[in-house]
Amino acid sequence: MNEHDTVTITVPSCGLHGRRKIFTDQSEITSENIIEILGKAYAVHCLNRKEIRYLYDYYRGKQDILSKKSIARPQINNKVTINRANEIVTFKTAYLLGEPIQYVSNGGDDGVSLNVNRLNEFMRSEDKDSKDKEVCDWMHICGVGVRMILPDPVGEKEGSPVCIYTLNPAESFVIYSSGIGELPLAGVIRQKDKDGQWMSCIYTATKYYEIKNEQIIKNEYHTLGRIPIIEYLNNDARMGAFEVVLPVLNTLNVIESNRIDNVEDFVNAFDVFQNCELAPGQYEALSKGGMAIQIKGVQGMEAKVYRISSEMSQTGAQTIVDDLNQVYLTVCGMPNRNGGSSTSDTGQAVLYRDGFEAAESRAKDSEKTWKRSEREFLKLVIRICRDTANLNLNISDVKIAFTRKNFANLQSKVQVLAEMLNNEKIHPKLAFEHCGIFTDAEEAYRMSMEWNEEHKTAQPVSTESILV
C-alpha cells in the first residue's frame, strides 16, 4: 500500500455507500473506441479513488476527529483517535484467512490429485498466502481488492510459472459490460513511466494497450486469452468492513476526546474573586503553587474566592461508549467478549455468547464472494501452468477450501469418522468427506486406502487363524 500523492481529500463519512462498478455500453473494447471508453471510466473511478484514499487514511489513523475545533477554550482541544477501523480490518482478515487457502481435488483419478498438489506447490512457491492477505486487507478497507496474474518470465525453474501481483485499487480497476452477465471487458492500471509521466495500461482478453495524453503509444496482442486483472469484493455493494459504522466510530472518537477535554477543563478551572482584590503578584504566586493567599474585601460586601468548574458524568458517558461499542461490534459481526471473567460455559456456548458464531457466519458469507473471484484467478493460472509447465488440470478438477476451522472440536470429529467407518452401510469415502477433519478429503481417502491395503498385505498370518 503506497503513500498517496496530491493533497489529502476530506470525504464526509455520511456520503460513503460503497464503490461504484464501472460499466460501458460497448460490447467490445477496440483501438477505435478505447480512448472514449477509458475517459468515461476514469470519470467514475476518480470518485471511487477519492473515497478509497479517505478510507485508507482512516484505516491508518488519519480520522475525522483530527479536524476537531474547540470554540469555548481553544487551548483545550484534545484529539483522541482510537483506531477501531484498524482493529476491524485486522480481525476480519486474520479470521477469514487464518490458514492458507488450499486447492483440493474435486474427485477423479490419482493423476488429478497429484496435479492439484503440484498446483498448491506452485502457489506456495509464489507465496500466495501473503498476497491473499494483501488483497483481503484492501477488500476490508475499501470494499475492493485488485489482483493481477502474469506468466513468470523465468518460468517453473524458479518455483512457479506465474507471477501474482496485488494492485492498489485507487489506481486500478476493471471495466464491465452493461449487458446481461456484466462480463469484464478490460482491466486498467494507472502508473508512472520511467520519466514520471502518468499513463494507463489496459488489458483486454486478447490485447494490451498503453495510453498517455489520450494517445495510444502501444497496441499489441497477448496470448493469455483472459483479462489478467481481477477484482475481489467484500460484498456486492463494494463496501469496506468498517464503512457501514463510520458514524459510530467518529462518535466514539468525539466522546473520548471530549472526556479528556473535560478532565483538563476541570483541572484548569477559572478562579473567581468576588468582592475582593489581590495585591500585585499574589495571583502569580498562587498559580505557581502557593498554599495560601490573603485577600482584601470591600466594606459591606461578602468576599469570596471560588472556582468555576463543571465535570461531566463519567458514568453516563461510559454507558454511551459501551452501547456504541456493542453497536459497531454487532453490525460488523465481531466477537463482543461478553464472557468477561471465567464462567461455567464451555464449547459452543462460549462461541455463541462471545459472538464468534456471528464472526464465523460473516466469514462464510465472505467466502462466497472470494471464491467467485478466485475461480476467475484459477482459470488464468491453470491456463498459464498448462502452457508453460504441462499441468494437466481443468477448473472443474479443483475445489477452493478455506481451512479456518478444520481442527476445532477435533475429538468429536474423530469420533464421527470412526463411527462412520465402522458402519457397513456408509462408503468410507463419505466418512472422509463429511467428518470435517481433512482439508483435501479426496487425497486423505486415497492415502488411507493405499496404506490400509499395504498394511493388510504386510500383516503376517497367525497360527491360530490357520488352525481355525
Short mmCIF file of C-alpha atoms in Angstrom, two decimals:
data_model
loop_
_atom_site.label_atom_id
_atom_site.label_comp_id
_atom_site.label_asym_id
_atom_site.label_seq_id
_atom_site.Cartn_x
_atom_site.Cartn_y
_atom_site.Cartn_z
CA MET A 1 0.00 0.00 0.00
CA ASN A 2 1.69 3.12 -1.20
CA GLU A 3 1.53 6.65 0.14
CA HIS A 4 -0.85 8.80 -1.86
CA ASP A 5 0.29 11.79 -3.80
CA THR A 6 -1.65 15.08 -4.06
CA VAL A 7 -3.43 16.83 -1.20
CA THR A 8 -5.41 14.75 1.29
CA ILE A 9 -9.10 14.89 0.35
CA THR A 10 -11.72 15.03 3.09
CA VAL A 11 -14.79 12.93 2.35
CA PRO A 12 -17.87 13.17 4.61
CA SER A 13 -18.40 9.79 6.22
CA CYS A 14 -22.16 10.07 5.66
CA GLY A 15 -21.55 10.08 1.90
CA LEU A 16 -19.89 6.65 1.69
CA HIS A 17 -22.09 3.84 0.43
CA GLY A 18 -19.69 1.54 -1.43
CA ARG A 19 -17.56 1.88 -4.57
CA ARG A 20 -19.19 2.25 -7.96
CA LYS A 21 -18.93 -0.53 -10.53
CA ILE A 22 -17.59 0.81 -13.83
CA PHE A 23 -19.62 -0.05 -16.94
CA THR A 24 -19.52 0.60 -20.66
CA ASP A 25 -22.33 0.20 -23.20
CA GLN A 26 -19.88 -1.16 -25.77
CA SER A 27 -19.79 -4.92 -26.28
CA GLU A 28 -16.07 -4.90 -27.12
CA ILE A 29 -13.12 -2.64 -26.47
CA THR A 30 -11.02 -1.92 -29.54
CA SER A 31 -8.36 0.57 -30.59
CA GLU A 32 -11.13 2.68 -32.16
CA ASN A 33 -13.21 3.18 -29.00
CA ILE A 34 -10.74 2.65 -26.15
CA ILE A 35 -9.93 6.36 -25.65
CA GLU A 36 -13.59 7.30 -25.27
CA ILE A 37 -14.38 4.33 -23.00
CA LEU A 38 -11.33 5.00 -20.82
CA GLY A 39 -12.27 8.68 -20.40
CA LYS A 40 -15.77 7.80 -19.18
CA ALA A 41 -14.38 5.06 -16.92
CA TYR A 42 -11.90 7.44 -15.28
CA ALA A 43 -14.71 9.89 -14.52
CA VAL A 44 -16.33 7.22 -12.34
CA HIS A 45 -13.06 5.87 -10.98
CA CYS A 46 -12.00 9.33 -9.77
CA LEU A 47 -14.98 9.31 -7.39
CA ASN A 48 -14.00 5.83 -6.18
CA ARG A 49 -10.35 6.84 -5.82
CA LYS A 50 -11.27 9.80 -3.62
CA GLU A 51 -13.23 7.54 -1.28
CA ILE A 52 -10.58 4.79 -1.31
CA ARG A 53 -7.93 7.27 -0.23
CA TYR A 54 -10.16 8.57 2.54
CA LEU A 55 -10.87 5.03 3.82
CA TYR A 56 -7.21 4.03 3.63
CA ASP A 57 -6.20 7.16 5.56
CA TYR A 58 -8.93 6.40 8.10
CA TYR A 59 -7.55 2.86 8.48
CA ARG A 60 -4.08 4.34 9.10
CA GLY A 61 -5.40 6.66 11.83
CA LYS A 62 -5.96 9.91 9.90
CA GLN A 63 -9.55 10.17 11.10
CA ASP A 64 -12.19 12.91 11.22
CA ILE A 65 -11.51 13.72 14.87
CA LEU A 66 -8.17 15.29 13.90
CA SER A 67 -10.09 18.27 12.44
CA LYS A 68 -11.94 18.87 15.73
CA LYS A 69 -12.07 22.50 16.92
CA SER A 70 -12.76 23.93 20.38
CA ILE A 71 -14.73 27.18 20.41
CA ALA A 72 -15.05 27.99 24.14
CA ARG A 73 -11.44 27.32 25.18
CA PRO A 74 -9.26 26.79 22.06
CA GLN A 75 -6.23 25.90 24.17
CA ILE A 76 -8.05 22.80 25.44
CA ASN A 77 -8.65 20.73 22.33
CA ASN A 78 -7.65 17.10 22.73
CA LYS A 79 -7.97 14.84 19.68
CA VAL A 80 -8.10 11.19 20.70
CA THR A 81 -8.06 8.64 17.88
CA ILE A 82 -8.97 5.12 18.95
CA ASN A 83 -8.33 3.22 15.74
CA ARG A 84 -11.19 0.74 15.77
CA ALA A 85 -11.16 0.70 11.95
CA ASN A 86 -7.72 -0.92 12.07
CA GLU A 87 -9.00 -3.40 14.64
CA ILE A 88 -11.94 -4.37 12.41
CA VAL A 89 -9.82 -4.84 9.28
CA THR A 90 -7.12 -6.80 11.11
CA PHE A 91 -9.63 -9.14 12.75
CA LYS A 92 -11.64 -9.71 9.57
CA THR A 93 -8.57 -10.57 7.51
CA ALA A 94 -6.99 -12.73 10.21
CA TYR A 95 -10.21 -14.64 10.81
CA LEU A 96 -11.07 -15.22 7.14
CA LEU A 97 -7.51 -16.24 6.19
CA GLY A 98 -6.34 -17.72 9.49
CA GLU A 99 -4.92 -20.62 7.49
CA PRO A 100 -3.77 -20.52 3.85
CA ILE A 101 -6.41 -21.21 1.19
CA GLN A 102 -5.93 -24.70 -0.26
CA TYR A 103 -6.87 -26.17 -3.62
CA VAL A 104 -8.23 -29.71 -3.28
CA SER A 105 -9.13 -32.37 -5.81
CA ASN A 106 -12.76 -32.45 -6.89
CA GLY A 107 -12.74 -36.24 -7.36
CA GLY A 108 -11.28 -38.03 -10.37
CA ASP A 109 -8.29 -40.33 -10.57
CA ASP A 110 -4.99 -40.19 -8.73
CA GLY A 111 -3.46 -38.12 -11.53
CA VAL A 112 -5.85 -35.27 -10.77
CA SER A 113 -4.89 -35.32 -7.08
CA LEU A 114 -1.20 -35.25 -7.94
CA ASN A 115 -1.70 -32.31 -10.31
CA VAL A 116 -3.70 -30.40 -7.70
CA ASN A 117 -0.88 -30.98 -5.22
CA ARG A 118 1.54 -29.64 -7.81
CA LEU A 119 -0.67 -26.56 -8.25
CA ASN A 120 -0.54 -25.99 -4.48
CA GLU A 121 3.25 -26.23 -4.63
CA PHE A 122 3.31 -23.54 -7.32
CA MET A 123 1.17 -21.28 -5.11
CA ARG A 124 3.41 -21.86 -2.09
CA SER A 125 6.46 -21.03 -4.20
CA GLU A 126 4.76 -17.77 -5.20
CA ASP A 127 3.94 -17.03 -1.52
CA LYS A 128 0.28 -16.72 -2.40
CA ASP A 129 -0.97 -16.78 1.19
CA SER A 130 0.76 -13.47 1.99
CA LYS A 131 -0.56 -11.96 -1.24
CA ASP A 132 -4.04 -13.18 -0.33
CA LYS A 133 -3.67 -11.18 2.89
CA GLU A 134 -2.77 -8.03 0.93
CA VAL A 135 -5.84 -8.38 -1.29
CA CYS A 136 -8.03 -9.18 1.73
CA ASP A 137 -6.79 -6.09 3.61
CA TRP A 138 -7.72 -3.85 0.67
CA MET A 139 -11.05 -5.66 0.37
CA HIS A 140 -11.91 -4.92 4.01
CA ILE A 141 -10.59 -1.36 3.89
CA CYS A 142 -12.37 -0.06 0.79
CA GLY A 143 -14.59 -2.91 -0.39
CA VAL A 144 -12.44 -3.92 -3.39
CA GLY A 145 -9.11 -5.72 -3.73
CA VAL A 146 -7.39 -6.00 -7.11
CA ARG A 147 -5.01 -8.73 -8.27
CA MET A 148 -3.03 -9.28 -11.46
CA ILE A 149 -1.60 -12.56 -12.81
CA LEU A 150 1.09 -12.80 -15.48
CA PRO A 151 3.41 -15.58 -16.67
CA ASP A 152 6.74 -15.70 -14.86
CA PRO A 153 9.47 -14.82 -17.37
CA VAL A 154 11.84 -17.21 -15.56
CA GLY A 155 9.24 -19.97 -15.52
CA GLU A 156 8.99 -23.06 -13.37
CA LYS A 157 12.76 -23.19 -12.87
CA GLU A 158 12.36 -20.62 -10.08
CA GLY A 159 9.44 -22.44 -8.47
CA SER A 160 6.27 -21.17 -10.14
CA PRO A 161 5.27 -20.40 -13.73
CA VAL A 162 3.06 -17.48 -12.67
CA CYS A 163 3.63 -14.09 -11.05
CA ILE A 164 0.93 -12.77 -8.72
CA TYR A 165 0.69 -9.03 -8.00
CA THR A 166 -1.51 -7.10 -5.57
CA LEU A 167 -2.59 -3.77 -7.07
CA ASN A 168 -3.66 -0.56 -5.36
CA PRO A 169 -7.43 -0.24 -6.01
CA ALA A 170 -7.04 3.54 -6.05
CA GLU A 171 -5.00 3.17 -9.24
CA SER A 172 -6.53 0.06 -10.85
CA PHE A 173 -9.99 -1.15 -11.81
CA VAL A 174 -11.99 -3.37 -14.17
CA ILE A 175 -14.42 -2.16 -16.85
CA TYR A 176 -17.55 -4.31 -17.22
CA SER A 177 -20.15 -4.66 -19.94
CA SER A 178 -23.56 -3.20 -19.08
CA GLY A 179 -25.23 -6.15 -20.85
CA ILE A 180 -26.54 -9.39 -19.38
CA GLY A 181 -23.99 -11.02 -17.10
CA GLU A 182 -21.93 -7.82 -16.73
CA LEU A 183 -18.87 -9.57 -18.14
CA PRO A 184 -15.44 -7.94 -17.66
CA LEU A 185 -14.11 -6.28 -20.80
CA ALA A 186 -10.82 -4.74 -19.66
CA GLY A 187 -8.52 -4.26 -16.69
CA VAL A 188 -6.84 -0.88 -16.19
CA ILE A 189 -3.72 0.15 -14.25
CA ARG A 190 -2.71 3.79 -13.82
CA GLN A 191 1.02 4.14 -13.24
CA LYS A 192 4.02 6.34 -13.99
CA ASP A 193 6.53 5.65 -16.74
CA LYS A 194 10.31 5.98 -16.41
CA ASP A 195 10.00 9.76 -16.98
CA GLY A 196 7.47 10.19 -14.16
CA GLN A 197 4.55 10.74 -16.56
CA TRP A 198 1.18 9.15 -15.83
CA MET A 199 -0.05 6.56 -18.30
CA SER A 200 -2.75 3.87 -18.46
CA CYS A 201 -2.05 0.19 -19.09
CA ILE A 202 -5.12 -1.67 -20.37
CA TYR A 203 -5.55 -5.42 -20.77
CA THR A 204 -8.43 -6.91 -22.74
CA ALA A 205 -8.81 -10.66 -23.29
CA THR A 206 -6.57 -10.52 -26.36
CA LYS A 207 -4.73 -7.18 -26.46
CA TYR A 208 -2.54 -4.89 -24.35
CA TYR A 209 -2.63 -1.09 -24.71
CA GLU A 210 -0.63 1.76 -23.24
CA ILE A 211 -2.20 5.21 -23.37
CA LYS A 212 -0.61 8.53 -22.47
CA ASN A 213 -2.05 12.01 -23.04
CA GLU A 214 -5.08 10.40 -24.75
CA GLN A 215 -2.80 8.78 -27.33
CA ILE A 216 -2.24 5.04 -27.86
CA ILE A 217 1.52 4.51 -27.56
CA LYS A 218 1.44 0.70 -27.52
CA ASN A 219 -1.01 -1.72 -29.10
CA GLU A 220 -0.10 -5.41 -29.16
CA TYR A 221 -1.60 -8.87 -28.80
CA HIS A 222 -1.04 -11.17 -25.81
CA THR A 223 -1.59 -14.91 -25.50
CA LEU A 224 -3.25 -15.08 -22.08
CA GLY A 225 -6.74 -15.45 -23.50
CA ARG A 226 -8.26 -13.75 -20.43
CA ILE A 227 -8.11 -10.40 -18.63
CA PRO A 228 -5.27 -10.77 -16.08
CA ILE A 229 -6.72 -8.17 -13.66
CA ILE A 230 -9.37 -9.44 -11.24
CA GLU A 231 -11.40 -7.63 -8.58
CA TYR A 232 -12.12 -9.27 -5.20
CA LEU A 233 -15.21 -7.85 -3.50
CA ASN A 234 -16.02 -7.67 0.20
CA ASN A 235 -19.70 -7.67 -0.75
CA ASP A 236 -21.82 -6.83 -3.78
CA ALA A 237 -22.26 -3.24 -2.53
CA ARG A 238 -18.44 -2.92 -2.58
CA MET A 239 -18.38 -1.54 0.94
CA GLY A 240 -15.43 -1.89 3.32
CA ALA A 241 -15.70 -3.75 6.62
CA PHE A 242 -15.85 -0.60 8.79
CA GLU A 243 -17.50 1.71 6.28
CA VAL A 244 -21.02 0.92 7.47
CA VAL A 245 -20.17 2.00 11.06
CA LEU A 246 -18.13 5.13 10.28
CA PRO A 247 -20.62 7.46 12.03
CA VAL A 248 -20.41 5.27 15.15
CA LEU A 249 -16.59 5.23 15.10
CA ASN A 250 -16.46 9.01 14.66
CA THR A 251 -18.90 9.49 17.55
CA LEU A 252 -16.77 7.31 19.82
CA ASN A 253 -13.70 9.41 18.98
CA VAL A 254 -15.64 12.60 19.74
CA ILE A 255 -16.84 11.28 23.11
CA GLU A 256 -13.37 10.12 24.17
CA SER A 257 -11.83 13.43 23.08
CA ASN A 258 -14.45 15.45 24.93
CA ARG A 259 -13.94 13.38 28.07
CA ILE A 260 -10.26 14.26 28.09
CA ASP A 261 -11.18 17.90 27.38
CA ASN A 262 -13.50 17.83 30.37
CA VAL A 263 -10.80 16.47 32.68
CA GLU A 264 -8.34 19.12 31.52
CA ASP A 265 -11.01 21.81 31.77
CA PHE A 266 -11.78 20.72 35.35
CA VAL A 267 -8.11 20.84 36.32
CA ASN A 268 -7.68 24.25 34.71
CA ALA A 269 -10.91 25.77 36.03
CA PHE A 270 -11.26 29.57 36.31
CA ASP A 271 -10.65 31.23 39.71
CA VAL A 272 -13.25 33.83 40.75
CA PHE A 273 -12.51 36.58 43.27
CA GLN A 274 -15.86 38.06 44.28
CA ASN A 275 -15.92 41.49 46.04
CA CYS A 276 -12.19 41.32 46.73
CA GLU A 277 -8.91 42.28 45.18
CA LEU A 278 -5.41 40.88 45.24
CA ALA A 279 -2.16 42.63 45.89
CA PRO A 280 0.21 42.75 42.89
CA GLY A 281 1.93 39.42 42.32
CA GLN A 282 -0.34 37.40 44.59
CA TYR A 283 -2.17 35.52 41.81
CA GLU A 284 1.09 34.62 40.10
CA ALA A 285 2.29 33.16 43.39
CA LEU A 286 -0.96 31.21 43.73
CA SER A 287 -0.62 29.85 40.18
CA LYS A 288 2.88 28.63 40.98
CA GLY A 289 1.61 26.52 43.86
CA GLY A 290 1.18 28.87 46.80
CA MET A 291 -0.62 27.22 49.68
CA ALA A 292 -2.47 30.29 51.00
CA ILE A 293 -3.48 33.75 49.82
CA GLN A 294 -4.56 36.92 51.65
CA ILE A 295 -7.32 38.97 50.05
CA LYS A 296 -8.71 42.41 50.75
CA GLY A 297 -12.50 42.65 50.77
CA VAL A 298 -14.87 45.55 50.05
CA GLN A 299 -16.60 47.11 53.06
CA GLY A 300 -20.20 45.98 53.46
CA MET A 301 -19.94 43.16 50.91
CA GLU A 302 -19.08 39.50 51.42
CA ALA A 303 -15.77 38.50 49.87
CA LYS A 304 -15.47 35.08 48.19
CA VAL A 305 -12.83 33.13 46.30
CA TYR A 306 -14.02 30.07 44.35
CA ARG A 307 -13.54 28.17 41.10
CA ILE A 308 -15.91 27.86 38.15
CA SER A 309 -15.86 24.20 37.21
CA SER A 310 -18.22 21.57 35.99
CA GLU A 311 -17.49 17.89 35.37
CA MET A 312 -19.49 15.62 33.13
CA SER A 313 -20.84 12.38 34.47
CA GLN A 314 -18.19 9.83 33.52
CA THR A 315 -20.64 7.04 34.36
CA GLY A 316 -23.19 8.40 31.89
CA ALA A 317 -20.53 8.89 29.22
CA GLN A 318 -19.28 5.34 29.73
CA THR A 319 -22.81 4.00 29.29
CA ILE A 320 -22.96 5.67 25.85
CA VAL A 321 -19.50 4.38 24.94
CA ASP A 322 -20.42 0.82 25.94
CA ASP A 323 -23.60 1.00 23.90
CA LEU A 324 -21.80 2.31 20.80
CA ASN A 325 -19.06 -0.30 21.19
CA GLN A 326 -21.71 -3.01 21.22
CA VAL A 327 -23.35 -1.48 18.13
CA TYR A 328 -20.23 -1.48 15.95
CA LEU A 329 -19.23 -4.99 17.07
CA THR A 330 -22.71 -6.33 16.30
CA VAL A 331 -23.04 -4.60 12.94
CA CYS A 332 -19.56 -5.72 11.85
CA GLY A 333 -20.08 -9.27 13.11
CA MET A 334 -17.14 -9.30 15.52
CA PRO A 335 -16.74 -11.08 18.88
CA ASN A 336 -18.07 -8.95 21.73
CA ARG A 337 -16.15 -10.60 24.59
CA ASN A 338 -19.25 -10.64 26.77
CA GLY A 339 -17.85 -13.53 28.79
CA GLY A 340 -15.58 -11.35 30.92
CA SER A 341 -14.48 -13.45 33.88
CA SER A 342 -14.47 -17.22 33.97
CA THR A 343 -17.87 -18.88 33.65
CA SER A 344 -19.25 -22.42 33.53
CA ASP A 345 -19.97 -22.14 29.78
CA THR A 346 -18.00 -24.49 27.54
CA GLY A 347 -17.74 -25.41 23.86
CA GLN A 348 -20.41 -23.99 21.57
CA ALA A 349 -21.96 -21.97 24.41
CA VAL A 350 -18.82 -19.84 24.61
CA LEU A 351 -18.81 -19.31 20.83
CA TYR A 352 -22.41 -18.10 20.84
CA ARG A 353 -22.04 -15.99 23.97
CA ASP A 354 -18.92 -14.15 22.85
CA GLY A 355 -20.08 -13.59 19.27
CA PHE A 356 -17.65 -15.90 17.49
CA GLU A 357 -20.55 -17.68 15.82
CA ALA A 358 -21.57 -14.36 14.23
CA ALA A 359 -17.97 -13.84 13.10
CA GLU A 360 -17.98 -17.31 11.56
CA SER A 361 -21.22 -16.69 9.66
CA ARG A 362 -19.82 -13.40 8.28
CA ALA A 363 -16.64 -15.21 7.23
CA LYS A 364 -18.68 -17.85 5.40
CA ASP A 365 -20.53 -15.06 3.62
CA SER A 366 -17.22 -13.51 2.56
CA GLU A 367 -16.01 -16.90 1.33
CA LYS A 368 -18.70 -16.93 -1.34
CA THR A 369 -17.66 -13.62 -2.91
CA TRP A 370 -13.97 -14.55 -2.57
CA LYS A 371 -14.48 -17.90 -4.33
CA ARG A 372 -16.25 -16.17 -7.22
CA SER A 373 -13.14 -14.10 -7.93
CA GLU A 374 -10.76 -16.92 -7.03
CA ARG A 375 -12.26 -19.12 -9.75
CA GLU A 376 -11.51 -16.42 -12.33
CA PHE A 377 -7.99 -16.26 -10.93
CA LEU A 378 -7.66 -20.06 -11.16
CA LYS A 379 -8.83 -20.18 -14.77
CA LEU A 380 -5.93 -18.00 -15.83
CA VAL A 381 -3.41 -19.68 -13.51
CA ILE A 382 -4.33 -23.14 -14.84
CA ARG A 383 -4.07 -21.90 -18.43
CA ILE A 384 -0.59 -20.47 -17.83
CA CYS A 385 0.55 -23.60 -15.97
CA ARG A 386 -0.84 -25.85 -18.72
CA ASP A 387 1.03 -23.92 -21.43
CA THR A 388 4.33 -23.48 -19.60
CA ALA A 389 4.55 -26.34 -17.07
CA ASN A 390 2.45 -29.12 -18.68
CA LEU A 391 -0.01 -29.10 -15.79
CA ASN A 392 -2.99 -31.15 -16.99
CA LEU A 393 -5.87 -29.68 -15.00
CA ASN A 394 -9.30 -28.21 -15.66
CA ILE A 395 -11.09 -25.69 -13.45
CA SER A 396 -13.70 -28.38 -12.70
CA ASP A 397 -10.97 -30.55 -11.14
CA VAL A 398 -10.21 -28.05 -8.39
CA LYS A 399 -12.16 -27.01 -5.27
CA ILE A 400 -11.25 -23.95 -3.19
CA ALA A 401 -11.02 -24.83 0.51
CA PHE A 402 -10.86 -22.45 3.48
CA THR A 403 -9.15 -24.38 6.28
CA ARG A 404 -10.06 -21.98 9.06
CA LYS A 405 -11.81 -24.39 11.47
CA ASN A 406 -10.64 -27.82 10.39
CA PHE A 407 -9.16 -28.64 13.81
CA ALA A 408 -11.92 -27.20 16.00
CA ASN A 409 -13.72 -29.86 18.08
CA LEU A 410 -11.19 -32.37 16.79
CA GLN A 411 -12.11 -35.12 19.24
CA SER A 412 -15.78 -35.04 18.20
CA LYS A 413 -14.84 -35.13 14.52
CA VAL A 414 -12.54 -38.11 15.04
CA GLN A 415 -15.38 -39.94 16.80
CA VAL A 416 -17.71 -39.18 13.87
CA LEU A 417 -15.09 -40.51 11.44
CA ALA A 418 -14.58 -43.70 13.44
CA GLU A 419 -18.33 -44.37 13.75
CA MET A 420 -18.95 -43.78 10.04
CA LEU A 421 -16.04 -46.06 9.06
CA ASN A 422 -17.45 -48.79 11.30
CA ASN A 423 -20.86 -48.56 9.63
CA GLU A 424 -21.01 -51.05 6.77
CA LYS A 425 -23.78 -49.11 5.01
CA ILE A 426 -21.67 -45.94 4.63
CA HIS A 427 -18.97 -45.78 1.97
CA PRO A 428 -15.58 -44.89 3.56
CA LYS A 429 -15.13 -42.00 1.14
CA LEU A 430 -18.26 -40.34 2.55
CA ALA A 431 -16.79 -40.64 6.06
CA PHE A 432 -13.65 -38.77 4.97
CA GLU A 433 -15.68 -36.07 3.18
CA HIS A 434 -18.16 -35.32 5.96
CA CYS A 435 -16.14 -35.68 9.16
CA GLY A 436 -14.62 -32.20 8.66
CA ILE A 437 -11.05 -33.08 9.61
CA PHE A 438 -9.27 -33.15 6.28
CA THR A 439 -8.57 -30.20 4.02
CA ASP A 440 -8.34 -32.48 0.99
CA ALA A 441 -10.72 -35.34 1.77
CA GLU A 442 -10.08 -36.96 -1.63
CA GLU A 443 -6.32 -37.12 -1.07
CA ALA A 444 -6.76 -38.26 2.55
CA TYR A 445 -9.09 -41.07 1.43
CA ARG A 446 -6.68 -42.18 -1.32
CA MET A 447 -3.67 -42.23 1.01
CA SER A 448 -5.58 -44.05 3.74
CA MET A 449 -6.87 -46.74 1.38
CA GLU A 450 -3.38 -47.32 0.00
CA TRP A 451 -1.93 -47.57 3.49
CA ASN A 452 -4.73 -49.92 4.54
CA GLU A 453 -4.02 -52.26 1.61
CA GLU A 454 -0.29 -52.23 2.29
CA HIS A 455 -0.92 -52.90 5.98
CA LYS A 456 -3.16 -55.87 5.20
CA THR A 457 -0.62 -57.31 2.77
CA ALA A 458 2.28 -56.92 5.18
CA GLN A 459 0.44 -58.35 8.19
CA PRO A 460 1.59 -61.96 8.90
CA VAL A 461 -0.98 -64.70 9.14
CA SER A 462 -1.26 -66.11 12.68
CA THR A 463 -1.11 -69.83 13.52
CA GLU A 464 -4.49 -69.67 15.25
CA SER A 465 -6.21 -68.38 12.10
CA ILE A 466 -4.70 -71.28 10.07
CA LEU A 467 -5.94 -73.87 12.58
CA VAL A 468 -9.39 -72.34 12.54
#
